[in-house]
């Protein structure tokens, strides 16, 4: 039972480069989320999708875009990476249409030089 | 502003030495309080959900309790494998607009020495 799968696990980018973080869940969950985790800051919500076809901004959406490709997949794109986006990114899912018990992936560690 | 504060930031215990972690919150419209465990290099793993003051949940050596302003995660006779960062999160309704949000605390790093 894979749960929530994120790729890649590690990535190093140069300032200005673009990349997409991929996330897939196999639990038939309705809602999916992207968080970033920084030392001393806790988990902060970037974007979320309460259902297939909908996306909403979270607390820190600037510099990011998302796509809810289908019920299983939710991707996060950095169009022009900045050093401030160096972080660990977590994808999560939940069965309802709004938060509740979240199931997290193992994280993607991104470094922007 | 909605806030979730966890204390202490770090806690070192000897194996078998019971203690408690605290999560205090100031939010309007509490929907639920969640505890997660996070191991180094891993994503958070769900432990408990509490919905109303007075509620308690238990799992092995862990017991979570909830009052109107705070939650405690009690650890009884901890073992080294209980070492992890414990995160608290509060689901609340925005005072303006009525949308829901989930606010995470910064976590308590627990180390249990053998």
Tab-separated table of C-alpha atoms in Angstrom:
chain	number	residue	atom	x	y	z
A	1	UNK	CA	0.000	0.000	0.000
A	2	UNK	CA	1.966	3.022	-1.289
A	3	UNK	CA	-0.225	5.797	0.184
A	4	UNK	CA	1.161	9.166	-0.979
A	5	UNK	CA	4.138	9.071	-3.348
A	6	UNK	CA	6.280	12.123	-4.152
A	7	UNK	CA	8.965	12.542	-6.771
A	8	UNK	CA	11.730	13.524	-6.845
A	9	UNK	CA	13.026	13.022	-3.288
A	10	UNK	CA	15.946	15.388	-3.795
A	11	UNK	CA	16.589	18.169	-6.309
A	12	UNK	CA	19.149	20.944	-6.699
A	13	UNK	CA	18.254	23.884	-8.914
A	14	UNK	CA	19.930	27.089	-9.948
A	15	UNK	CA	18.136	30.395	-9.450
A	16	UNK	CA	15.691	30.959	-12.301
A	17	UNK	CA	15.303	27.317	-13.287
A	18	UNK	CA	11.903	25.666	-13.284
A	19	UNK	CA	10.758	22.296	-12.056
A	20	UNK	CA	7.674	20.305	-11.143
A	21	UNK	CA	7.166	18.192	-8.047
A	22	UNK	CA	4.868	15.252	-8.636
A	23	UNK	CA	2.485	13.693	-6.130
A	24	UNK	CA	0.151	10.725	-6.427
A	25	UNK	CA	-2.121	9.024	-3.898
A	26	UNK	CA	-3.755	5.627	-4.154
A	27	UNK	CA	-6.310	5.980	-1.335
A	28	UNK	CA	-9.126	7.465	-3.464
A	29	UNK	CA	-8.945	10.646	-1.393
A	30	UNK	CA	-10.797	13.784	-2.460
A	31	UNK	CA	-8.450	16.450	-1.101
A	32	UNK	CA	-4.776	16.965	-1.754
A	33	UNK	CA	-2.307	19.516	-0.374
A	34	UNK	CA	1.172	20.919	-0.820
A	35	UNK	CA	3.066	22.090	2.262
A	36	UNK	CA	6.560	23.405	2.805
A	37	UNK	CA	8.521	22.835	6.002
A	38	UNK	CA	11.341	25.141	7.047
A	39	UNK	CA	13.381	25.081	10.262
A	40	UNK	CA	11.643	27.054	12.989
A	41	UNK	CA	8.598	27.751	10.812
A	42	UNK	CA	6.494	24.631	10.999
A	43	UNK	CA	4.408	23.341	8.117
A	44	UNK	CA	2.888	26.006	5.884
A	45	UNK	CA	0.217	25.385	3.280
A	46	UNK	CA	1.107	26.413	-0.272
A	47	UNK	CA	-1.930	25.242	-2.266
A	48	UNK	CA	-4.671	22.720	-1.845
A	49	UNK	CA	-7.309	20.996	-3.928
A	50	UNK	CA	-10.557	20.051	-2.215
A	51	UNK	CA	-11.715	17.991	-5.159
A	52	UNK	CA	-10.761	17.110	-8.706
A	53	UNK	CA	-10.878	20.231	-10.846
A	54	UNK	CA	-10.514	22.766	-8.026
A	55	UNK	CA	-7.457	24.426	-6.501
A	56	UNK	CA	-7.095	27.152	-3.865
A	57	UNK	CA	-4.275	29.220	-2.461
A	58	UNK	CA	-2.948	28.521	0.975
A	59	UNK	CA	-0.782	30.628	3.263
A	60	UNK	CA	2.317	30.954	1.026
A	61	UNK	CA	1.318	30.555	-2.673
A	62	UNK	CA	3.606	33.166	-4.273
A	63	UNK	CA	6.074	31.684	-6.752
A	64	UNK	CA	4.166	28.418	-7.134
A	65	UNK	CA	1.512	26.946	-9.401
A	66	UNK	CA	-0.410	23.702	-9.065
A	67	UNK	CA	-2.359	21.310	-11.237
A	68	UNK	CA	-4.878	18.722	-10.075
A	69	UNK	CA	-4.380	16.404	-13.028
A	70	UNK	CA	-6.986	13.872	-11.895
A	71	UNK	CA	-8.235	12.511	-8.585
A	72	UNK	CA	-4.921	10.753	-7.906
A	73	UNK	CA	-2.348	13.344	-8.945
A	74	UNK	CA	-1.502	16.858	-7.743
A	75	UNK	CA	1.630	18.594	-9.023
A	76	UNK	CA	3.484	21.670	-7.772
A	77	UNK	CA	5.446	23.823	-10.218
A	78	UNK	CA	8.146	26.376	-9.561
A	79	UNK	CA	8.357	28.544	-12.673
A	80	UNK	CA	11.470	30.525	-11.721
A	81	UNK	CA	13.115	29.124	-8.615
A	82	UNK	CA	14.535	31.448	-5.950
A	83	UNK	CA	16.837	30.657	-3.000
A	84	UNK	CA	13.900	31.443	-0.665
A	85	UNK	CA	12.179	28.360	-2.056
A	86	UNK	CA	14.846	26.081	-0.623
A	87	UNK	CA	12.775	23.845	1.624
A	88	UNK	CA	11.325	20.412	2.193
A	89	UNK	CA	8.036	20.000	0.359
A	90	UNK	CA	5.333	17.611	1.494
A	91	UNK	CA	2.305	16.441	-0.392
A	92	UNK	CA	-0.666	15.213	1.640
A	93	UNK	CA	-4.152	13.907	1.053
A	94	UNK	CA	-7.356	13.495	3.053
A	95	UNK	CA	-10.585	11.655	2.427
A	96	UNK	CA	-12.984	14.575	2.939
A	97	UNK	CA	-13.207	17.864	1.097
A	98	UNK	CA	-11.524	19.923	3.809
A	99	UNK	CA	-8.523	18.987	5.949
A	100	UNK	CA	-9.160	16.457	8.704
A	101	UNK	CA	-6.711	13.593	9.107
A	102	UNK	CA	-3.893	14.096	6.603
A	103	UNK	CA	-1.734	11.408	5.052
A	104	UNK	CA	1.690	12.721	4.073
A	105	UNK	CA	4.261	11.666	1.547
A	106	UNK	CA	7.914	11.304	2.509
A	107	UNK	CA	8.881	14.733	1.236
A	108	UNK	CA	10.959	16.319	-1.523
A	109	UNK	CA	14.058	18.200	-0.442
A	110	UNK	CA	14.719	21.133	-2.786
A	111	UNK	CA	17.821	23.299	-2.767
A	112	UNK	CA	17.977	26.441	-4.914
A	113	UNK	CA	21.461	27.868	-5.394
B	1	UNK	CA	-4.621	35.868	14.568
B	2	UNK	CA	-4.984	32.124	15.007
B	3	UNK	CA	-1.986	30.606	16.749
B	4	UNK	CA	-0.776	27.187	17.802
B	5	UNK	CA	2.127	27.060	20.264
B	6	UNK	CA	3.920	23.904	21.292
B	7	UNK	CA	6.140	23.547	24.330
B	8	UNK	CA	8.788	22.688	25.099
B	9	UNK	CA	10.665	23.000	21.792
B	10	UNK	CA	12.829	20.051	22.799
B	11	UNK	CA	12.622	17.452	25.545
B	12	UNK	CA	15.125	14.835	26.628
B	13	UNK	CA	13.915	11.915	28.742
B	14	UNK	CA	15.442	8.782	30.117
B	15	UNK	CA	13.793	5.532	29.104
B	16	UNK	CA	10.846	4.984	31.443
B	17	UNK	CA	10.621	8.640	32.515
B	18	UNK	CA	7.044	9.792	31.837
B	19	UNK	CA	6.279	13.355	30.743
B	20	UNK	CA	3.862	15.549	28.771
B	21	UNK	CA	4.021	17.749	25.706
B	22	UNK	CA	1.813	20.815	25.463
B	23	UNK	CA	-0.076	22.380	22.570
B	24	UNK	CA	-1.895	25.627	23.320
B	25	UNK	CA	-4.087	27.336	20.760
B	26	UNK	CA	-5.976	30.562	20.203
B	27	UNK	CA	-8.400	29.996	17.342
B	28	UNK	CA	-12.034	30.734	16.697
B	29	UNK	CA	-14.360	27.944	15.698
B	30	UNK	CA	-12.313	24.879	16.631
B	31	UNK	CA	-13.184	21.934	14.384
B	32	UNK	CA	-10.571	19.506	15.616
B	33	UNK	CA	-7.073	19.109	17.037
B	34	UNK	CA	-4.612	16.645	15.533
B	35	UNK	CA	-1.378	15.117	16.770
B	36	UNK	CA	1.259	13.837	14.352
B	37	UNK	CA	4.607	12.130	14.782
B	38	UNK	CA	7.464	12.970	12.430
B	39	UNK	CA	10.654	10.944	12.188
B	40	UNK	CA	13.806	12.522	10.654
B	41	UNK	CA	13.634	12.604	6.865
B	42	UNK	CA	10.015	11.401	6.818
B	43	UNK	CA	6.585	12.941	6.457
B	44	UNK	CA	4.310	13.439	9.477
B	45	UNK	CA	2.309	10.400	10.542
B	46	UNK	CA	-1.163	10.838	11.997
B	47	UNK	CA	-1.646	9.830	15.646
B	48	UNK	CA	-4.874	11.274	17.091
B	49	UNK	CA	-7.839	13.532	16.459
B	50	UNK	CA	-9.650	15.295	19.322
B	51	UNK	CA	-12.865	17.212	18.743
B	52	UNK	CA	-14.160	18.513	22.067
B	53	UNK	CA	-12.952	19.497	25.524
B	54	UNK	CA	-12.677	16.525	27.834
B	55	UNK	CA	-11.989	14.053	25.060
B	56	UNK	CA	-9.083	11.607	25.437
B	57	UNK	CA	-7.453	9.178	22.989
B	58	UNK	CA	-4.823	6.516	23.709
B	59	UNK	CA	-2.387	4.529	21.620
B	60	UNK	CA	0.250	2.347	23.253
B	61	UNK	CA	2.320	4.659	25.502
B	62	UNK	CA	0.676	7.846	24.228
B	63	UNK	CA	-2.448	9.563	25.523
B	64	UNK	CA	-3.821	12.820	24.121
B	65	UNK	CA	-6.199	15.079	26.029
B	66	UNK	CA	-8.026	18.281	25.115
B	67	UNK	CA	-9.274	21.303	27.054
B	68	UNK	CA	-10.793	24.511	25.686
B	69	UNK	CA	-7.381	26.152	25.300
B	70	UNK	CA	-4.794	23.387	25.098
B	71	UNK	CA	-3.987	19.772	24.453
B	72	UNK	CA	-1.496	17.504	26.140
B	73	UNK	CA	0.303	14.494	24.748
B	74	UNK	CA	1.215	12.310	27.710
B	75	UNK	CA	3.997	9.782	27.205
B	76	UNK	CA	4.087	6.983	29.757
B	77	UNK	CA	7.289	4.991	30.299
B	78	UNK	CA	8.783	6.081	26.954
B	79	UNK	CA	11.197	3.935	24.965
B	80	UNK	CA	13.995	5.100	22.628
B	81	UNK	CA	11.769	4.300	19.627
B	82	UNK	CA	9.393	7.058	20.789
B	83	UNK	CA	12.075	9.597	19.851
B	84	UNK	CA	10.624	11.865	17.146
B	85	UNK	CA	9.203	15.337	16.604
B	86	UNK	CA	5.567	15.579	17.664
B	87	UNK	CA	3.410	18.078	15.790
B	88	UNK	CA	0.097	19.546	16.839
B	89	UNK	CA	-2.365	21.000	14.317
B	90	UNK	CA	-5.650	22.791	14.841
B	91	UNK	CA	-8.475	22.873	12.316
B	92	UNK	CA	-10.536	26.024	12.645
B	93	UNK	CA	-13.050	28.155	10.827
B	94	UNK	CA	-11.842	31.532	9.588
B	95	UNK	CA	-13.576	34.343	11.479
B	96	UNK	CA	-13.999	36.220	8.191
B	97	UNK	CA	-15.350	34.254	5.262
B	98	UNK	CA	-16.082	31.032	7.098
B	99	UNK	CA	-13.538	28.908	5.243
B	100	UNK	CA	-11.617	26.263	7.139
B	101	UNK	CA	-7.897	26.150	7.743
B	102	UNK	CA	-5.379	23.913	9.444
B	103	UNK	CA	-2.690	25.591	11.544
B	104	UNK	CA	0.392	23.610	12.573
B	105	UNK	CA	2.559	24.220	15.598
B	106	UNK	CA	6.346	24.147	15.249
B	107	UNK	CA	6.653	20.827	17.059
B	108	UNK	CA	8.388	19.333	20.083
B	109	UNK	CA	11.502	17.274	19.442
B	110	UNK	CA	11.501	14.358	21.871
B	111	UNK	CA	14.649	12.350	22.568
B	112	UNK	CA	14.435	9.264	24.771
B	113	UNK	CA	17.781	7.961	25.948
B	114	UNK	CA	18.258	4.271	26.802
